[in-house]
PDB file of C-alpha atoms in Angstrom:
ATOM      1  CA  MET A   1       0.019   0.716   0.523  1.00  0.00           C
ATOM      2  CA  GLN A   2       1.173   3.610  -1.123  1.00  0.00           C
ATOM      3  CA  VAL A   3      -0.021   7.170   1.091  1.00  0.00           C
ATOM      4  CA  ALA A   4       0.568   9.389  -1.939  1.00  0.00           C
ATOM      5  CA  LEU A   5       2.496  12.893  -0.032  1.00  0.00           C
ATOM      6  CA  ASP A   6       0.031  15.206  -1.592  1.00  0.00           C
ATOM      7  CA  ASP A   7      -3.912  13.180  -0.702  1.00  0.00           C
ATOM      8  CA  TYR A   8      -4.067  15.063   2.499  1.00  0.00           C
ATOM      9  CA  VAL A   9      -7.670  15.595   1.957  1.00  0.00           C
ATOM     10  CA  TRP A  10      -8.589  11.297   1.510  1.00  0.00           C
ATOM     11  CA  ALA A  11      -6.948  11.436   4.364  1.00  0.00           C
ATOM     12  CA  ALA A  12      -8.043  13.835   6.779  1.00  0.00           C
ATOM     13  CA  GLY A  13     -11.110  12.120   5.535  1.00  0.00           C
ATOM     14  CA  ILE A  14     -10.058   9.207   6.645  1.00  0.00           C
ATOM     15  CA  ALA A  15      -9.416  10.680  10.245  1.00  0.00           C
ATOM     16  CA  THR A  16     -11.888  12.181  10.957  1.00  0.00           C
ATOM     17  CA  ASP A  17     -14.514   8.807  10.078  1.00  0.00           C
ATOM     18  CA  LEU A  18     -11.829   7.378  12.164  1.00  0.00           C
ATOM     19  CA  VAL A  19     -12.801   9.287  15.315  1.00  0.00           C
ATOM     20  CA  ASN A  20     -16.246   9.713  14.633  1.00  0.00           C
ATOM     21  CA  THR A  21     -16.507   6.296  15.565  1.00  0.00           C
ATOM     22  CA  THR A  22     -16.264   6.372  19.310  1.00  0.00           C
ATOM     23  CA  ALA A  23     -18.370   5.701  21.591  1.00  0.00           C
ATOM     24  CA  GLU A  24     -19.322   9.899  23.192  1.00  0.00           C
ATOM     25  CA  VAL A  25     -20.268  10.357  19.607  1.00  0.00           C
ATOM     26  CA  TRP A  26     -22.814   8.180  18.591  1.00  0.00           C
ATOM     27  CA  GLN A  27     -24.554   8.264  22.068  1.00  0.00           C
ATOM     28  CA  GLY A  28     -22.759   5.599  23.898  1.00  0.00           C
ATOM     29  CA  GLU A  29     -22.808   3.130  20.823  1.00  0.00           C
ATOM     30  CA  ASP A  30     -18.903   2.108  19.593  1.00  0.00           C
ATOM     31  CA  LYS A  31     -18.479   1.806  16.446  1.00  0.00           C
ATOM     32  CA  LEU A  32     -15.441  -0.528  16.232  1.00  0.00           C
ATOM     33  CA  PRO A  33     -16.253  -2.551  19.109  1.00  0.00           C
ATOM     34  CA  ASP A  34     -14.199  -5.655  17.844  1.00  0.00           C
ATOM     35  CA  LEU A  35     -11.756  -7.053  15.308  1.00  0.00           C
ATOM     36  CA  ALA A  36     -14.363  -7.843  12.924  1.00  0.00           C
ATOM     37  CA  SER A  37     -15.785  -4.038  12.721  1.00  0.00           C
ATOM     38  CA  LEU A  38     -12.233  -3.016  12.712  1.00  0.00           C
ATOM     39  CA  ALA A  39     -12.007  -5.337  10.040  1.00  0.00           C
ATOM     40  CA  ALA A  40     -15.325  -4.049   8.117  1.00  0.00           C
ATOM     41  CA  PHE A  41     -13.457  -0.486   8.689  1.00  0.00           C
ATOM     42  CA  ALA A  42     -10.430  -1.724   6.872  1.00  0.00           C
ATOM     43  CA  GLU A  43     -11.845  -2.841   3.912  1.00  0.00           C
ATOM     44  CA  LEU A  44     -13.974  -0.166   3.241  1.00  0.00           C
ATOM     45  CA  HIS A  45     -11.744   2.029   3.746  1.00  0.00           C
ATOM     46  CA  SER A  46      -9.280   0.044   1.580  1.00  0.00           C
ATOM     47  CA  LEU A  47      -5.821  -1.171   4.521  1.00  0.00           C
ATOM     48  CA  PRO A  48      -4.467  -4.143   6.203  1.00  0.00           C
ATOM     49  CA  GLU A  49      -7.241  -5.919   7.480  1.00  0.00           C
ATOM     50  CA  PRO A  50      -6.333  -6.683  10.884  1.00  0.00           C
ATOM     51  CA  SER A  51      -4.632  -9.602  11.545  1.00  0.00           C
ATOM     52  CA  ARG A  52      -3.677  -9.437  15.517  1.00  0.00           C
ATOM     53  CA  PRO A  53      -5.630  -9.515  18.804  1.00  0.00           C
ATOM     54  CA  GLY A  54      -3.798  -6.215  19.413  1.00  0.00           C
ATOM     55  CA  ASP A  55      -4.894  -3.932  16.370  1.00  0.00           C
ATOM     56  CA  LEU A  56      -8.508  -3.030  17.673  1.00  0.00           C
ATOM     57  CA  ARG A  57      -6.399  -1.631  21.139  1.00  0.00           C
ATOM     58  CA  ALA A  58      -3.982  -0.435  19.399  1.00  0.00           C
ATOM     59  CA  VAL A  59      -6.301   1.311  16.646  1.00  0.00           C
ATOM     60  CA  HIS A  60      -8.206   2.862  19.700  1.00  0.00           C
ATOM     61  CA  ARG A  61      -4.976   3.576  21.257  1.00  0.00           C
ATOM     62  CA  LEU A  62      -4.430   5.842  18.081  1.00  0.00           C
ATOM     63  CA  ARG A  63      -8.041   7.241  17.854  1.00  0.00           C
ATOM     64  CA  VAL A  64      -7.812   8.592  21.095  1.00  0.00           C
ATOM     65  CA  LYS A  65      -4.934  10.942  19.386  1.00  0.00           C
ATOM     66  CA  VAL A  66      -6.214  11.711  16.190  1.00  0.00           C
ATOM     67  CA  ARG A  67      -8.666  13.054  18.023  1.00  0.00           C
ATOM     68  CA  ASP A  68      -6.844  15.019  20.996  1.00  0.00           C
ATOM     69  CA  LEU A  69      -4.625  16.470  18.380  1.00  0.00           C
ATOM     70  CA  ILE A  70      -7.887  17.525  16.328  1.00  0.00           C
ATOM     71  CA  ASP A  71      -9.659  18.213  19.678  1.00  0.00           C
ATOM     72  CA  HIS A  72      -6.535  21.078  19.852  1.00  0.00           C
ATOM     73  CA  PRO A  73      -5.730  22.298  16.786  1.00  0.00           C
ATOM     74  CA  ASP A  74      -2.527  24.469  17.771  1.00  0.00           C
ATOM     75  CA  GLN A  75      -0.255  24.104  14.741  1.00  0.00           C
ATOM     76  CA  ALA A  76       3.339  23.342  16.514  1.00  0.00           C
ATOM     77  CA  ARG A  77       1.305  20.390  18.532  1.00  0.00           C
ATOM     78  CA  LEU A  78      -0.159  19.243  15.139  1.00  0.00           C
ATOM     79  CA  ILE A  79       3.153  18.589  13.662  1.00  0.00           C
ATOM     80  CA  THR A  80       4.649  17.304  16.245  1.00  0.00           C
ATOM     81  CA  GLY A  81       1.835  15.128  17.211  1.00  0.00           C
ATOM     82  CA  ALA A  82       1.190  14.330  13.019  1.00  0.00           C
ATOM     83  CA  THR A  83       5.016  13.481  12.467  1.00  0.00           C
ATOM     84  CA  ALA A  84       4.945  10.904  15.203  1.00  0.00           C
ATOM     85  CA  LEU A  85       2.479   9.178  13.602  1.00  0.00           C
ATOM     86  CA  THR A  86       4.223   8.520  10.328  1.00  0.00           C
ATOM     87  CA  THR A  87       7.146   8.258  11.599  1.00  0.00           C
ATOM     88  CA  SER A  88       8.939   5.000  11.239  1.00  0.00           C
ATOM     89  CA  ILE A  89       5.706   3.296   9.376  1.00  0.00           C
ATOM     90  CA  GLY A  90       7.380   2.792   5.501  1.00  0.00           C
ATOM     91  CA  ASP A  91      10.155   4.180   3.034  1.00  0.00           C
ATOM     92  CA  VAL A  92       8.815   7.889   1.088  1.00  0.00           C
ATOM     93  CA  THR A  93       9.761   7.284  -2.816  1.00  0.00           C
ATOM     94  CA  LEU A  94       8.373   8.950  -5.737  1.00  0.00           C
ATOM     95  CA  ASP A  95       5.599   7.153  -7.201  1.00  0.00           C
ATOM     96  CA  THR A  96       5.960   7.342 -11.046  1.00  0.00           C
ATOM     97  CA  SER A  97       3.259   4.942 -11.937  1.00  0.00           C
ATOM     98  CA  ARG A  98       0.766   7.474 -12.907  1.00  0.00           C
ATOM     99  CA  ASP A  99       1.467   9.829 -14.843  1.00  0.00           C
ATOM    100  CA  ARG A 100       1.855  12.481 -13.389  1.00  0.00           C
ATOM    101  CA  ALA A 101       5.186  11.730 -10.048  1.00  0.00           C
ATOM    102  CA  ARG A 102       4.251  12.160  -6.776  1.00  0.00           C
ATOM    103  CA  TRP A 103       5.568  11.893  -3.546  1.00  0.00           C
ATOM    104  CA  ALA A 104       4.688   8.509  -1.385  1.00  0.00           C
ATOM    105  CA  VAL A 105       4.956   6.080   1.467  1.00  0.00           C
ATOM    106  CA  SER A 106       5.243   2.918   0.814  1.00  0.00           C
ATOM    107  CA  LEU A 107       4.285   0.988   3.962  1.00  0.00           C
ATOM    108  CA  ARG A 108       6.677  -2.188   5.264  1.00  0.00           C
ATOM    109  CA  PRO A 109       5.421  -5.113   3.627  1.00  0.00           C
ATOM    110  CA  ASP A 110       4.440  -5.792   7.597  1.00  0.00           C
ATOM    111  CA  ALA A 111       2.799  -2.898   8.514  1.00  0.00           C
ATOM    112  CA  THR A 112      -0.744  -3.183  10.738  1.00  0.00           C
ATOM    113  CA  VAL A 113      -3.931  -1.759  10.194  1.00  0.00           C
ATOM    114  CA  PHE A 114      -2.288   0.236  12.734  1.00  0.00           C
ATOM    115  CA  ASP A 115       0.693   1.350  10.937  1.00  0.00           C
ATOM    116  CA  ALA A 116      -2.098   1.845   8.071  1.00  0.00           C
ATOM    117  CA  LEU A 117      -4.280   3.900   9.847  1.00  0.00           C
ATOM    118  CA  SER A 118      -1.320   6.135  11.627  1.00  0.00           C
ATOM    119  CA  LEU A 119       0.662   7.229   8.471  1.00  0.00           C
ATOM    120  CA  ILE A 120      -2.609   8.444   6.780  1.00  0.00           C
ATOM    121  CA  CYS A 121      -4.218  10.383   9.236  1.00  0.00           C
ATOM    122  CA  GLY A 122      -0.161  11.676  10.484  1.00  0.00           C
ATOM    123  CA  VAL A 123      -0.273  12.153   5.766  1.00  0.00           C
ATOM    124  CA  GLY A 124      -4.094  14.383   6.321  1.00  0.00           C
ATOM    125  CA  ILE A 125      -3.351  16.461   9.572  1.00  0.00           C
ATOM    126  CA  LEU A 126       0.313  17.526   7.826  1.00  0.00           C
ATOM    127  CA  GLY A 127      -1.316  18.343   4.464  1.00  0.00           C
ATOM    128  CA  VAL A 128      -4.554  19.647   5.986  1.00  0.00           C
ATOM    129  CA  VAL A 129      -1.485  22.041   8.240  1.00  0.00           C
ATOM    130  CA  GLN A 130      -0.185  23.068   4.820  1.00  0.00           C
ATOM    131  CA  SER A 131      -2.246  24.031   2.611  1.00  0.00           C
ATOM    132  CA  LEU A 132      -5.137  24.979   4.696  1.00  0.00           C
ATOM    133  CA  GLY A 133      -5.001  25.583   8.169  1.00  0.00           C
ATOM    134  CA  VAL A 134      -5.143  24.760  11.347  1.00  0.00           C
ATOM    135  CA  GLU A 135      -9.046  27.109  11.065  1.00  0.00           C
ATOM    136  CA  ARG A 136      -9.752  24.220   9.281  1.00  0.00           C
ATOM    137  CA  PHE A 137     -10.044  21.319  13.051  1.00  0.00           C
ATOM    138  CA  ARG A 138     -12.822  21.328  13.724  1.00  0.00           C
ATOM    139  CA  ALA A 139     -15.989  20.262  16.829  1.00  0.00           C
ATOM    140  CA  CYS A 140     -19.166  19.762  15.467  1.00  0.00           C
ATOM    141  CA  GLY A 141     -22.342  22.019  15.211  1.00  0.00           C
ATOM    142  CA  ALA A 142     -24.662  20.253  15.921  1.00  0.00           C
ATOM    143  CA  PRO A 143     -26.296  20.831  20.000  1.00  0.00           C
ATOM    144  CA  THR A 144     -26.639  17.692  20.100  1.00  0.00           C
ATOM    145  CA  CYS A 145     -23.261  15.683  18.898  1.00  0.00           C
ATOM    146  CA  ARG A 146     -19.502  15.093  20.180  1.00  0.00           C
ATOM    147  CA  GLY A 147     -18.024  14.904  16.895  1.00  0.00           C
ATOM    148  CA  ALA A 148     -14.879  16.295  15.500  1.00  0.00           C
ATOM    149  CA  PHE A 149     -13.512  16.834  12.441  1.00  0.00           C
ATOM    150  CA  ILE A 150     -11.126  18.453   9.792  1.00  0.00           C
ATOM    151  CA  ASP A 151     -12.402  20.851   7.392  1.00  0.00           C
ATOM    152  CA  THR A 152     -11.086  20.313   3.430  1.00  0.00           C
ATOM    153  CA  THR A 153     -13.439  21.687   1.339  1.00  0.00           C
ATOM    154  CA  ARG A 154     -12.324  24.024  -1.522  1.00  0.00           C
ATOM    155  CA  PRO A 155     -14.447  26.728   1.129  1.00  0.00           C
ATOM    156  CA  GLY A 156     -13.591  26.076   4.447  1.00  0.00           C
ATOM    157  CA  ARG A 157     -17.359  26.172   5.823  1.00  0.00           C
ATOM    158  CA  ARG A 158     -17.907  23.263   6.729  1.00  0.00           C
ATOM    159  CA  ARG A 159     -20.025  22.814  10.051  1.00  0.00           C
ATOM    160  CA  TYR A 160     -20.755  19.115  10.525  1.00  0.00           C
ATOM    161  CA  CYS A 161     -18.654  15.881  11.233  1.00  0.00           C
ATOM    162  CA  MET A 162     -21.301  14.087   9.424  1.00  0.00           C
ATOM    163  CA  PRO A 163     -23.477  16.462   7.386  1.00  0.00           C
ATOM    164  CA  GLY A 164     -26.084  13.211   6.024  1.00  0.00           C
ATOM    165  CA  LEU A 165     -26.615  12.898   9.349  1.00  0.00           C
ATOM    166  CA  CYS A 166     -25.472  15.798  12.305  1.00  0.00           C
ATOM    167  CA  GLY A 167     -26.923  17.784   8.967  1.00  0.00           C
ATOM    168  CA  ASN A 168     -30.255  16.443   9.016  1.00  0.00           C
ATOM    169  CA  ARG A 169     -30.597  16.851  12.288  1.00  0.00           C
ATOM    170  CA  VAL A 170     -30.052  20.041  12.989  1.00  0.00           C
ATOM    171  CA  ASN A 171     -32.401  20.637   9.741  1.00  0.00           C
ATOM    172  CA  VAL A 172     -34.966  18.147  10.366  1.00  0.00           C
ATOM    173  CA  ALA A 173     -35.457  20.160  14.536  1.00  0.00           C
ATOM    174  CA  ASN A 174     -35.173  23.552  12.465  1.00  0.00           C
ATOM    175  CA  HIS A 175     -37.886  22.383  10.815  1.00  0.00           C
ATOM    176  CA  ARG A 176     -40.375  21.233  13.150  1.00  0.00           C
ATOM    177  CA  ALA A 177     -39.540  24.737  15.339  1.00  0.00           C
ATOM    178  CA  ARG A 178     -40.648  26.259  12.682  1.00  0.00           C
ATOM    179  CA  LYS A 179     -43.897  24.133  11.563  1.00  0.00           C
ATOM    180  CA  ALA A 180     -44.693  24.595  15.659  1.00  0.00           C
ATOM    181  CA  ALA A 181     -44.299  28.116  15.796  1.00  0.00           C
ATOM    182  CA  GLU A 182     -46.681  28.998  12.782  1.00  0.00           C
ATOM    183  CA  THR A 183     -49.081  26.466  14.220  1.00  0.00           C
ATOM    184  CA  LEU A 184     -49.624  28.444  17.803  1.00  0.00           C
ATOM    185  CA  ASP A 185     -49.151  31.891  15.379  1.00  0.00           C
ATOM    186  CA  PHE A 186     -51.886  30.358  13.107  1.00  0.00           C
ATOM    187  CA  ARG A 187     -53.961  29.516  16.435  1.00  0.00           C
ATOM    188  CA  ALA A 188     -53.219  32.823  17.989  1.00  0.00           C
ATOM    189  CA  SER A 189     -54.707  34.923  14.932  1.00  0.00           C
TER     190      SER A 189
END
């Protein structure tokens, strides 16, 4: 597996997906409770399949580290933390197999799902800090959500960790509040 150093949008998306699997985001339900769910997450993101008993614990620890970095977006801290995630995981190479050459890191053949996720999260964080800035690390704007995300959208106005879920919940709540206010206004007339 290779991780292109300029593909930080993809990498930041996986980092966001990882940190939002916690029980605190899902109101008590951890989305990575066992090795089978980690295997499904790995397959969804084309990562190495978890094969060791310690993989789940290692990914849970990584999830906490990445969430801590997103929650405290100080540039020096982000760079130091993300660099630590990427050390000694693979070899930097110039990938010329596509239409244009790009720098990439080739994971060691014996790399685990933890190694792959660690590298991907580190590349995503470093790429966003360098290209977009630390203000792109945010908490979810939904009042009932404790999620976090890295905003890689072009305008930089993303508000929710999972727009399809959190954004829809906010929109439904706002719609219901408007309907209730209209009903009260109608009855008062």
